[in-house]
Coordinates of C-alpha atoms and ligand atoms in Angstrom, one line a residue:
M30 CA 10.4 -151.3 -45.7
A31 CA 8.9 -148.4 -43.8
R32 CA 7.8 -145.2 -45.5
Y33 CA 9.5 -142.2 -43.9
I34 CA 7.9 -138.9 -43.0
F35 CA 10.3 -136.1 -42.0
I36 CA 8.8 -133.4 -39.8
T37 CA 10.6 -130.0 -39.8
G38 CA 9.8 -126.6 -38.4
G39 CA 10.3 -123.0 -39.5
V40 CA 9.7 -119.3 -38.7
V41 CA 9.6 -119.8 -34.9
S42 CA 10.1 -122.6 -32.4
S43 CA 7.4 -124.1 -30.2
L44 CA 4.9 -124.5 -33.0
G45 CA 3.9 -127.9 -31.9
K46 CA 5.9 -130.2 -34.2
G47 CA 5.8 -132.9 -31.6
L48 CA 2.1 -132.8 -31.2
A49 CA 1.5 -132.7 -34.9
S50 CA 3.8 -135.7 -35.4
A51 CA 2.1 -137.6 -32.6
A52 CA -1.4 -136.8 -33.9
L53 CA -0.4 -137.9 -37.4
G54 CA 1.0 -141.1 -35.9
A55 CA -2.5 -141.7 -34.3
L56 CA -4.3 -140.9 -37.6
L57 CA -2.2 -143.4 -39.5
Q58 CA -2.9 -146.0 -36.9
A59 CA -6.6 -145.3 -37.2
R60 CA -6.3 -146.1 -40.8
G61 CA -4.8 -149.5 -39.9
Y62 CA -1.1 -148.9 -40.3
T63 CA 1.7 -149.4 -37.8
V64 CA 3.9 -146.5 -36.9
R65 CA 7.1 -145.5 -34.9
L66 CA 8.0 -142.0 -34.0
R67 CA 11.5 -140.6 -33.6
K68 CA 13.1 -137.4 -32.5
L69 CA 16.4 -135.9 -33.6
D70 CA 17.7 -133.1 -31.5
P71 CA 20.4 -130.7 -32.6
Y72 CA 21.8 -129.8 -29.2
L73 CA 25.2 -131.1 -28.0
N74 CA 24.2 -132.8 -24.8
V75 CA 24.6 -136.5 -25.3
D76 CA 21.0 -136.9 -23.9
P77 CA 18.8 -134.6 -21.8
G78 CA 19.4 -136.7 -18.7
T79 CA 21.7 -134.2 -17.1
M80 CA 19.8 -131.1 -18.3
S81 CA 17.9 -129.1 -15.7
P82 CA 14.1 -129.4 -16.1
F83 CA 14.2 -125.6 -16.4
E84 CA 16.3 -125.9 -19.5
H85 CA 14.4 -128.5 -21.5
G86 CA 11.4 -129.6 -19.5
E87 CA 10.8 -133.1 -18.4
V88 CA 13.2 -136.0 -19.1
F89 CA 11.1 -138.8 -20.5
V90 CA 12.3 -142.3 -19.7
T91 CA 11.8 -145.3 -22.0
D92 CA 11.3 -148.9 -20.9
D93 CA 14.8 -149.8 -22.1
G94 CA 16.2 -147.0 -19.9
A95 CA 17.0 -144.1 -22.1
E96 CA 16.6 -140.5 -20.9
T97 CA 15.0 -138.7 -23.8
D98 CA 13.2 -135.6 -24.9
L99 CA 9.6 -135.0 -23.7
D100 CA 8.3 -135.2 -27.2
L101 CA 8.6 -139.0 -26.9
G102 CA 6.0 -138.7 -24.2
H103 CA 3.6 -137.1 -26.7
Y104 CA 4.4 -139.9 -29.2
E105 CA 3.6 -142.6 -26.6
R106 CA 0.5 -140.9 -25.3
F107 CA -1.0 -140.5 -28.8
T108 CA 0.0 -143.9 -30.3
G109 CA 0.5 -146.2 -27.4
V110 CA 3.7 -147.4 -29.0
A111 CA 6.4 -147.8 -26.3
A112 CA 9.4 -145.6 -27.3
R113 CA 12.9 -147.1 -27.3
K114 CA 16.5 -145.9 -26.8
T115 CA 16.8 -145.9 -30.6
D116 CA 13.9 -143.4 -31.0
S117 CA 15.9 -140.4 -29.7
V118 CA 19.1 -139.0 -30.7
S119 CA 21.0 -135.7 -30.3
S120 CA 24.0 -134.1 -32.1
G121 CA 26.0 -134.9 -29.0
R122 CA 25.2 -138.6 -29.2
I123 CA 26.0 -138.6 -33.0
Y124 CA 29.4 -136.9 -32.5
S125 CA 30.2 -139.0 -29.5
N126 CA 29.6 -142.2 -31.6
V127 CA 31.6 -140.8 -34.5
L128 CA 34.6 -139.8 -32.2
E129 CA 34.5 -143.2 -30.4
K130 CA 34.7 -145.0 -33.9
E131 CA 37.6 -142.6 -34.8
R132 CA 39.5 -143.5 -31.7
R133 CA 38.9 -147.1 -32.3
G134 CA 40.4 -146.8 -35.8
D135 CA 37.1 -147.8 -37.6
Y136 CA 37.6 -145.1 -40.2
L137 CA 41.0 -146.6 -41.3
G138 CA 42.8 -143.3 -41.1
K139 CA 40.4 -141.2 -43.2
T140 CA 39.8 -137.5 -42.4
I141 CA 36.6 -137.4 -40.4
Q142 CA 34.1 -134.9 -41.7
V143 CA 30.5 -133.8 -41.2
I144 CA 29.8 -135.1 -44.7
P145 CA 29.9 -138.1 -44.9
H146 CA 30.8 -139.4 -41.4
V147 CA 28.4 -137.5 -39.3
T148 CA 25.6 -137.6 -41.9
N149 CA 26.2 -141.4 -42.2
E150 CA 25.9 -141.9 -38.5
I151 CA 22.5 -140.0 -38.6
K152 CA 21.4 -142.1 -41.6
D153 CA 22.3 -145.4 -39.8
F154 CA 20.3 -144.1 -36.8
L155 CA 17.3 -143.4 -39.1
A156 CA 17.4 -146.8 -40.7
I157 CA 17.2 -148.7 -37.4
G158 CA 14.0 -150.9 -37.4
D159 CA 13.0 -149.8 -40.8
T160 CA 11.4 -153.2 -41.6
E161 CA 9.2 -153.3 -38.5
V162 CA 6.5 -150.7 -39.3
D163 CA 4.6 -149.2 -42.2
F164 CA 5.5 -145.6 -41.3
M165 CA 8.5 -144.1 -39.6
L166 CA 7.9 -140.4 -38.5
C167 CA 11.1 -138.6 -37.8
E168 CA 10.9 -135.1 -36.2
I169 CA 13.9 -132.8 -36.3
G170 CA 14.1 -130.5 -33.4
G171 CA 14.7 -126.7 -33.7
T172 CA 14.0 -124.7 -36.8
V173 CA 15.4 -124.8 -40.3
G174 CA 18.4 -122.5 -40.6
D175 CA 19.8 -123.2 -37.2
I176 CA 23.5 -123.9 -37.5
E177 CA 23.5 -126.9 -35.3
G178 CA 20.6 -128.5 -37.1
L179 CA 22.3 -128.5 -40.5
P180 CA 23.8 -132.1 -40.4
F181 CA 20.4 -133.4 -39.7
F182 CA 18.8 -131.6 -42.6
E183 CA 21.6 -132.8 -44.9
A184 CA 21.3 -136.3 -43.6
I185 CA 17.5 -136.5 -44.3
R186 CA 18.0 -135.1 -47.7
Q187 CA 20.6 -137.7 -48.5
F188 CA 18.5 -140.4 -47.0
S189 CA 15.4 -139.7 -49.1
H190 CA 17.7 -139.5 -52.1
D191 CA 19.1 -142.9 -51.4
K192 CA 15.6 -144.5 -51.1
P193 CA 13.4 -145.4 -54.1
R194 CA 11.2 -142.5 -55.3
G195 CA 8.0 -142.1 -53.2
Q196 CA 9.5 -143.7 -50.0
C197 CA 10.1 -140.5 -48.1
I198 CA 8.1 -137.3 -47.7
F199 CA 8.8 -133.9 -46.0
M200 CA 6.3 -132.1 -43.8
H201 CA 7.1 -128.6 -42.7
L202 CA 5.4 -126.7 -39.9
T203 CA 5.3 -122.9 -40.1
L204 CA 3.4 -120.0 -38.6
L205 CA 1.0 -117.5 -40.3
P206 CA 1.1 -114.4 -38.2
Y207 CA -1.9 -112.2 -38.1
L208 CA -1.6 -108.5 -38.4
A209 CA -4.4 -107.0 -36.5
A210 CA -4.0 -103.5 -38.1
S211 CA -4.6 -104.7 -41.6
G212 CA -6.6 -107.8 -40.6
E213 CA -4.5 -110.1 -42.6
L214 CA -2.6 -113.3 -42.3
K215 CA 0.9 -112.9 -43.6
T216 CA 2.4 -115.7 -45.7
K217 CA 5.9 -114.2 -46.2
P218 CA 7.6 -115.8 -43.2
T219 CA 6.3 -119.2 -44.5
Q220 CA 7.7 -118.4 -48.0
H221 CA 11.1 -117.6 -46.5
S222 CA 11.2 -120.7 -44.4
V223 CA 10.4 -122.9 -47.3
K224 CA 13.1 -121.1 -49.4
E225 CA 15.5 -121.9 -46.6
L226 CA 14.5 -125.6 -46.8
Q227 CA 14.8 -125.6 -50.6
S228 CA 18.2 -124.0 -50.5
I229 CA 19.5 -127.1 -48.7
G230 CA 17.8 -129.4 -51.2
I231 CA 14.5 -130.3 -49.4
A232 CA 11.2 -129.5 -51.1
P233 CA 8.4 -130.0 -48.6
D234 CA 5.4 -132.1 -49.7
I235 CA 3.1 -130.8 -47.0
L236 CA 2.9 -127.5 -45.2
V237 CA 1.2 -127.4 -41.8
C238 CA 0.4 -123.8 -41.0
R239 CA -0.3 -122.7 -37.5
S240 CA -2.7 -119.9 -37.4
E241 CA -5.0 -118.1 -34.9
H242 CA -7.5 -117.2 -37.6
P243 CA -9.1 -119.2 -40.4
I244 CA -6.9 -119.4 -43.5
P245 CA -8.9 -117.9 -46.5
E246 CA -8.8 -119.8 -49.7
K247 CA -6.9 -117.1 -51.4
E248 CA -4.0 -117.2 -48.9
R249 CA -3.9 -121.0 -49.2
E250 CA -3.6 -120.6 -53.0
K251 CA -0.8 -118.1 -52.5
I252 CA 1.1 -120.4 -50.2
A253 CA 0.7 -123.3 -52.6
L254 CA 2.0 -121.2 -55.5
F255 CA 4.9 -119.5 -53.8
C256 CA 6.0 -122.7 -51.8
N257 CA 5.5 -125.1 -54.7
V258 CA 3.1 -127.5 -52.8
R259 CA -0.3 -128.6 -53.8
K260 CA -3.2 -126.4 -52.4
E261 CA -4.8 -129.5 -50.7
H262 CA -1.4 -130.1 -49.0
V263 CA -1.5 -126.7 -47.2
V264 CA -3.0 -127.9 -43.9
A265 CA -4.3 -125.5 -41.3
A266 CA -3.4 -126.0 -37.6
Y267 CA -5.6 -123.9 -35.3
D268 CA -5.4 -123.5 -31.6
L269 CA -7.2 -126.2 -29.6
K270 CA -8.7 -126.2 -26.2
S271 CA -7.1 -129.6 -25.5
I272 CA -4.1 -131.3 -27.2
Y273 CA -6.2 -134.4 -27.4
E274 CA -8.5 -132.8 -30.0
A275 CA -5.5 -132.7 -32.3
P276 CA -6.0 -136.1 -34.1
L277 CA -9.7 -135.2 -35.0
A278 CA -8.7 -131.6 -35.8
Y279 CA -5.9 -132.6 -38.2
H280 CA -8.2 -135.2 -39.7
R281 CA -10.8 -132.5 -40.4
E282 CA -8.2 -130.3 -42.1
G283 CA -7.1 -133.3 -44.2
L284 CA -3.6 -134.0 -42.9
D285 CA -3.7 -137.8 -43.0
Q286 CA -5.4 -137.7 -46.5
A287 CA -2.6 -135.3 -47.7
V288 CA 0.1 -137.7 -46.4
L289 CA -1.4 -140.7 -48.1
D290 CA -1.8 -138.7 -51.4
A291 CA 1.9 -137.6 -51.1
F292 CA 2.8 -141.3 -51.0
S293 CA 0.3 -142.0 -53.8
I294 CA -1.5 -144.5 -51.7
S295 CA -4.9 -144.9 -53.3
P296 CA -7.5 -145.8 -52.4
A297 CA -6.8 -144.7 -48.8
P298 CA -8.0 -147.1 -46.1
R299 CA -10.9 -145.6 -44.2
P300 CA -10.0 -144.3 -40.7
D301 CA -11.7 -145.5 -37.5
L302 CA -11.6 -142.6 -35.1
T303 CA -13.9 -144.0 -32.4
V304 CA -11.1 -144.0 -29.8
W305 CA -10.4 -140.2 -30.3
E306 CA -14.1 -139.4 -30.4
D307 CA -14.4 -141.0 -27.0
V308 CA -11.4 -139.2 -25.7
V309 CA -12.8 -135.8 -26.8
D310 CA -16.2 -136.7 -25.4
R311 CA -14.6 -137.4 -22.0
I312 CA -12.8 -134.0 -22.0
T313 CA -15.9 -132.1 -23.1
N314 CA -18.7 -133.7 -21.1
V315 CA -17.5 -133.6 -17.5
D316 CA -19.4 -133.8 -14.2
G317 CA -17.6 -131.5 -11.9
E318 CA -14.1 -130.3 -11.2
V319 CA -11.3 -131.2 -8.8
N320 CA -8.5 -129.0 -7.6
I321 CA -5.1 -130.7 -7.2
A322 CA -2.0 -129.1 -5.8
I323 CA 1.4 -130.3 -7.2
V324 CA 3.9 -129.3 -4.6
G325 CA 7.2 -129.3 -6.4
K326 CA 10.5 -127.4 -7.1
Y327 CA 10.3 -126.8 -10.8
V328 CA 7.0 -125.0 -10.7
Q329 CA 7.9 -122.0 -13.0
L330 CA 8.1 -124.3 -16.0
E331 CA 5.1 -126.5 -16.4
D332 CA 6.9 -128.6 -19.0
A333 CA 9.1 -129.9 -16.1
Y334 CA 6.2 -132.1 -15.1
K335 CA 4.6 -132.6 -18.4
S336 CA 3.8 -136.3 -18.1
I337 CA 2.3 -135.8 -14.6
K338 CA 0.0 -133.0 -15.8
E339 CA -1.1 -135.2 -18.7
A340 CA -1.6 -138.3 -16.5
L341 CA -3.8 -136.2 -14.2
T342 CA -5.9 -135.1 -17.2
H343 CA -6.3 -138.8 -18.1
G344 CA -7.3 -139.5 -14.5
G345 CA -9.9 -136.8 -14.9
M346 CA -11.1 -138.4 -18.2
A347 CA -11.6 -141.8 -16.5
N348 CA -13.8 -140.1 -13.8
R349 CA -15.4 -137.5 -16.1
V350 CA -14.1 -134.6 -14.0
K351 CA -12.1 -131.6 -15.1
V352 CA -8.8 -131.6 -13.1
N353 CA -7.5 -128.1 -12.3
V354 CA -3.8 -128.3 -11.4
Q355 CA -2.1 -125.7 -9.3
W356 CA 1.6 -125.6 -8.9
V357 CA 2.8 -124.8 -5.4
D358 CA 6.5 -124.0 -4.7
A359 CA 7.6 -126.5 -2.0
E360 CA 10.2 -124.1 -0.7
I361 CA 7.4 -121.9 0.8
F362 CA 6.8 -124.6 3.4
D363 CA 10.4 -124.9 4.4
T364 CA 9.5 -121.9 6.6
E365 CA 5.8 -121.5 6.5
D366 CA 2.8 -123.6 7.6
P367 CA 1.3 -125.4 4.6
A368 CA -2.3 -125.2 5.9
P369 CA -3.2 -121.8 4.5
Y370 CA -1.8 -122.8 1.1
L371 CA -3.0 -126.3 0.8
E372 CA -6.4 -126.2 2.5
G373 CA -9.2 -126.3 0.0
F374 CA -7.3 -128.7 -2.5
H375 CA -9.1 -132.0 -3.0
A376 CA -5.8 -133.8 -3.4
I377 CA -2.0 -133.3 -3.1
L378 CA 0.7 -134.6 -5.4
V379 CA 4.4 -134.5 -4.6
P380 CA 6.4 -135.2 -7.8
G381 CA 10.0 -136.4 -8.4
G382 CA 13.0 -134.1 -8.0
F383 CA 16.6 -133.9 -7.3
G384 CA 18.6 -132.1 -4.6
E385 CA 17.8 -130.9 -1.2
R386 CA 16.2 -127.6 -2.0
G387 CA 12.4 -127.6 -1.1
T388 CA 12.5 -131.1 0.4
E389 CA 11.6 -130.0 4.0
G390 CA 8.6 -128.3 2.4
K391 CA 7.6 -131.5 0.6
I392 CA 7.9 -133.5 3.8
R393 CA 5.5 -131.0 5.5
A394 CA 3.1 -131.2 2.5
A395 CA 3.2 -135.1 3.0
E396 CA 2.5 -134.7 6.7
F397 CA -0.4 -132.2 5.9
A398 CA -2.0 -134.8 3.6
R399 CA -1.5 -137.7 6.0
T400 CA -2.9 -136.0 9.1
R401 CA -5.7 -134.0 7.3
K402 CA -6.7 -137.2 5.4
I403 CA -6.3 -135.6 2.0
P404 CA -5.6 -137.9 -0.9
Y405 CA -1.8 -138.0 -1.5
L406 CA 0.3 -139.3 -4.4
G407 CA 4.0 -139.2 -3.9
I408 CA 6.1 -139.9 -7.0
C409 CA 9.8 -141.0 -6.7
L410 CA 11.2 -138.2 -4.4
G411 CA 7.5 -137.7 -3.4
M412 CA 7.5 -141.3 -2.0
Q413 CA 10.9 -140.8 -0.3
M414 CA 9.5 -137.6 1.3
A415 CA 6.4 -139.5 2.6
V416 CA 8.7 -142.3 4.1
I417 CA 10.9 -139.7 5.8
E418 CA 7.9 -137.9 7.1
A419 CA 6.5 -141.1 8.6
A420 CA 9.9 -142.1 10.0
R421 CA 10.2 -138.8 11.7
N422 CA 6.7 -138.3 13.0
L423 CA 5.4 -141.9 13.4
A424 CA 8.3 -144.2 13.9
G425 CA 10.4 -141.9 16.1
V426 CA 13.5 -141.5 13.8
S427 CA 13.7 -137.8 14.4
T428 CA 16.7 -137.2 12.2
A429 CA 15.4 -139.3 9.3
G430 CA 16.5 -138.0 5.9
S431 CA 18.1 -139.1 2.6
E432 CA 21.8 -139.7 1.8
E433 CA 21.2 -137.5 -1.2
F434 CA 21.3 -134.4 1.0
D435 CA 24.3 -135.4 3.0
H436 CA 27.2 -134.7 0.7
E437 CA 29.7 -133.0 3.1
A438 CA 32.1 -135.7 4.0
G439 CA 32.4 -136.3 7.8
K440 CA 29.2 -134.2 8.4
K441 CA 26.3 -136.5 8.7
R442 CA 23.1 -134.7 9.3
F443 CA 20.5 -137.4 8.6
E444 CA 19.7 -140.9 9.6
P445 CA 19.7 -142.5 6.0
V446 CA 16.2 -143.8 5.7
V447 CA 16.7 -143.2 2.0
Y448 CA 20.2 -144.3 0.9
H449 CA 22.4 -144.4 -2.2
L450 CA 21.9 -147.8 -4.0
K451 CA 25.2 -149.1 -5.2
E452 CA 24.2 -152.5 -6.6
W453 CA 21.1 -153.9 -8.0
V454 CA 19.8 -156.6 -10.3
Q455 CA 18.6 -155.9 -13.8
G456 CA 17.4 -159.0 -15.6
N457 CA 20.3 -161.4 -15.5
Y458 CA 22.9 -158.7 -14.6
T459 CA 24.1 -157.1 -11.4
V460 CA 24.6 -153.3 -12.0
K461 CA 27.3 -151.6 -9.8
R462 CA 27.7 -147.9 -9.1
S463 CA 30.0 -145.8 -6.9
T464 CA 29.6 -142.4 -5.4
G465 CA 32.1 -140.8 -7.8
D466 CA 30.4 -142.1 -11.0
D467 CA 29.4 -139.8 -13.9
K468 CA 26.1 -138.0 -13.5
G469 CA 24.8 -139.0 -17.0
G470 CA 22.9 -142.3 -17.5
T471 CA 24.0 -143.9 -14.2
M472 CA 20.8 -144.0 -12.3
R473 CA 18.4 -146.9 -11.9
L474 CA 16.7 -146.3 -15.2
G475 CA 13.9 -147.9 -17.2
A476 CA 11.4 -150.7 -16.6
Y477 CA 11.6 -152.9 -13.6
D478 CA 9.1 -155.4 -12.1
A479 CA 7.4 -155.1 -8.8
V480 CA 5.3 -157.5 -6.7
L481 CA 2.3 -156.1 -5.0
K482 CA 0.7 -157.2 -1.7
T483 CA -2.6 -159.0 -2.2
G484 CA -5.5 -156.9 -1.0
S485 CA -3.5 -153.6 -0.9
R486 CA -4.9 -150.5 -2.4
A487 CA -2.1 -150.6 -5.0
A488 CA -3.1 -154.2 -6.0
E489 CA -6.7 -153.2 -6.2
A490 CA -5.9 -150.2 -8.5
Y491 CA -3.8 -152.4 -10.8
G492 CA -6.1 -155.4 -10.7
T493 CA -3.0 -157.5 -10.5
T494 CA 0.0 -158.2 -8.2
A495 CA 2.7 -158.2 -10.9
I496 CA 3.5 -154.9 -12.5
E497 CA 6.3 -153.3 -14.5
E498 CA 7.0 -149.6 -14.2
R499 CA 9.7 -147.1 -15.2
H500 CA 12.3 -145.8 -12.9
R501 CA 14.7 -142.9 -12.7
H502 CA 16.5 -142.4 -9.5
R503 CA 19.7 -143.1 -7.5
Y504 CA 18.3 -143.4 -4.0
E505 CA 16.1 -146.1 -2.4
V506 CA 14.1 -146.5 0.8
D507 CA 16.0 -148.7 3.2
I508 CA 14.0 -151.8 4.2
K509 CA 15.7 -151.7 7.6
Y510 CA 12.9 -149.4 8.7
R511 CA 10.1 -151.5 7.3
D512 CA 8.9 -153.2 10.5
A513 CA 9.0 -149.9 12.4
L514 CA 7.0 -148.1 9.7
E515 CA 4.5 -150.9 9.1
G516 CA 3.9 -151.1 12.8
K517 CA 2.8 -147.4 12.6
G518 CA 0.6 -148.0 9.6
L519 CA 2.8 -147.2 6.5
I520 CA 2.5 -150.4 4.6
F521 CA 5.2 -151.5 2.0
S522 CA 2.6 -152.7 -0.6
G523 CA 5.0 -153.1 -3.5
M524 CA 8.5 -154.6 -3.6
S525 CA 11.1 -155.5 -6.1
P526 CA 10.9 -159.2 -6.9
D527 CA 14.0 -160.0 -4.8
G528 CA 12.3 -158.2 -1.8
R529 CA 15.1 -155.7 -1.4
L530 CA 13.7 -152.5 -2.8
P531 CA 10.5 -150.9 -1.7
E532 CA 8.4 -149.8 -4.7
I533 CA 5.1 -148.7 -3.2
V534 CA 4.1 -147.5 0.3
E535 CA 0.5 -146.8 1.4
I536 CA -1.5 -146.0 4.5
A537 CA -4.6 -148.2 4.9
D538 CA -6.2 -146.0 7.4
H539 CA -6.5 -143.0 5.1
P540 CA -8.9 -142.2 2.2
W541 CA -6.0 -142.5 -0.3
Y542 CA -2.3 -142.3 0.5
I543 CA 0.2 -143.8 -1.9
G544 CA 3.9 -143.3 -2.6
V545 CA 5.6 -144.9 -5.6
Q546 CA 9.3 -145.1 -6.2
F547 CA 8.7 -145.3 -10.1
H548 CA 7.1 -142.9 -12.5
P549 CA 3.6 -144.1 -13.4
E550 CA 2.9 -140.9 -15.3
L551 CA 5.1 -142.0 -18.1
K552 CA 2.8 -144.9 -19.1
S553 CA -0.6 -143.1 -18.8
K554 CA -2.6 -142.6 -22.1
P555 CA -5.7 -140.6 -22.7
F556 CA -7.4 -143.8 -24.0
A557 CA -6.0 -145.8 -21.1
P558 CA -5.5 -143.7 -18.0
H559 CA -3.0 -145.1 -15.6
P560 CA -4.8 -147.0 -12.7
L561 CA -3.0 -145.0 -10.0
F562 CA -3.9 -141.7 -11.6
R563 CA -7.4 -142.9 -12.2
D564 CA -7.9 -143.9 -8.6
F565 CA -6.1 -140.8 -7.2
V566 CA -8.4 -138.5 -9.2
R567 CA -11.4 -140.6 -8.1
A568 CA -10.3 -140.1 -4.4
A569 CA -10.0 -136.3 -5.1
K570 CA -13.5 -136.4 -6.7
D571 CA -14.9 -138.2 -3.6
N572 CA -13.2 -135.6 -1.4
S573 CA -14.6 -132.8 -3.4
R574 CA -18.1 -134.1 -2.8
L575 CA -17.5 -134.1 1.0
V576 CA -16.4 -130.4 1.3
Ligands
LIG7 N1 16.5 -137.7 -6.2 C1 15.9 -138.9 -5.9 C2 16.7 -140.1 -6.3 O1 17.6 -140.0 -7.1 C3 14.4 -139.0 -6.6 C4 14.6 -138.9 -8.1 C5 13.2 -138.7 -8.7 O2 12.4 -138.2 -8.1 N2 13.1 -139.0 -10.0 O3 16.5 -141.1 -5.8

């Protein structure tokens, strides 16, 4: 039976609960334990799949096809444990399950209430897979006191009460603001936030306090006294240069020791932190810098491309270079020449996206990279744009475009080089879709196999011809155009096993030009950089040495 660690936050949002949870997971692994991390989000969307990236940042996709919160990306990057559908839940999903059961008559005519029906549904979710790992880390989104978070807090209180003593602990993240005028760290907001937790029956075992300044012993004692936690369990979280320093930083501050103490695990197994020491060494000791442009639509919110940014950092670590990312709004190139904006970058990346806005600009960015021989990585929509560019400018299909942008009935503007896929094979099943389907959860989602062409650049990067990568898209490149495009040098180097769906395209006569229909960024880790990001950054590094 797993031990449970519940992670909550107070005072303000964005304190880095996800990062603290992920780093703690990594530290427990370093001591030889198995872990799984979970996120419970209080919002009413059933999942973040239909939310705009401006609202909630990137949608992280799991192997089993769930569209989840981006914190699951942190969890995977720090622990290497592949997240599952059952590691992410929202109030919307919980209520939807409860209402479905009510309609089916499962509650035998009872009055349906938040307690016990909603809280039971949450507790059932928490218990999934509880015999599989040593520690289950469950993060509650939002801050204590939020109205919509209450059922989750009540559920974790009940859950810990139902379990034998010592099976569950509570870790609470807060902020210690610094008043420059008096030169003091203030503990009152932390005290209030802990009171709020206590008022709903939860007594935190560990407090993680974010602070921009060192926490003096005196303040630590005060927090311990007023918040009813041990002094050694008041753990400082200081700002870091890189998130990948978090495991070592939390270890130095005693977080993992505090957690093991709170569970009365003694003696604590010794940690082996060599992986994280190597990771930090690779960020700190670099040999040069590369400048990479990400030409996208959601450039105002960096979290919209969180995993891509991280995967590029990992690629930099593999090559011992610092990767400077600059976000460039694709819409600029709808009307303007990309050259003055993109000249000087060592590589160009066009990420995934939805809708027509900015796509002509992305096509021009792909053309610029192809003709100027600048390393290019196109991801999902970025691959589709590269194919459309090649179809228009190399294969003579002047009106090439995607069906995604032709929504007005009877007004066909584009030759559909990229079309809406209505039927495909997933394992032993055939999945069917139609144009009028719901938007939520109806894309080609999750892990699919691909077969790579022997001798291709893709196969060389992966070191194999059989791969599995995560997908999240509705549209596909039409193989009808394959011969025409290959004749002009755009090689289809990765295909679905049945040969119907192009997965990777590349140009052989180019320093490095690859488009992928899937999302390689979702599987990259600091300690295991994704091969495509590793080689893309290497190509950028080679290019930087030329200019
Ligand atoms: N909009 C495109 C599609 O649905 C690309 C999606 C993506 O980039 N994730 O196929």
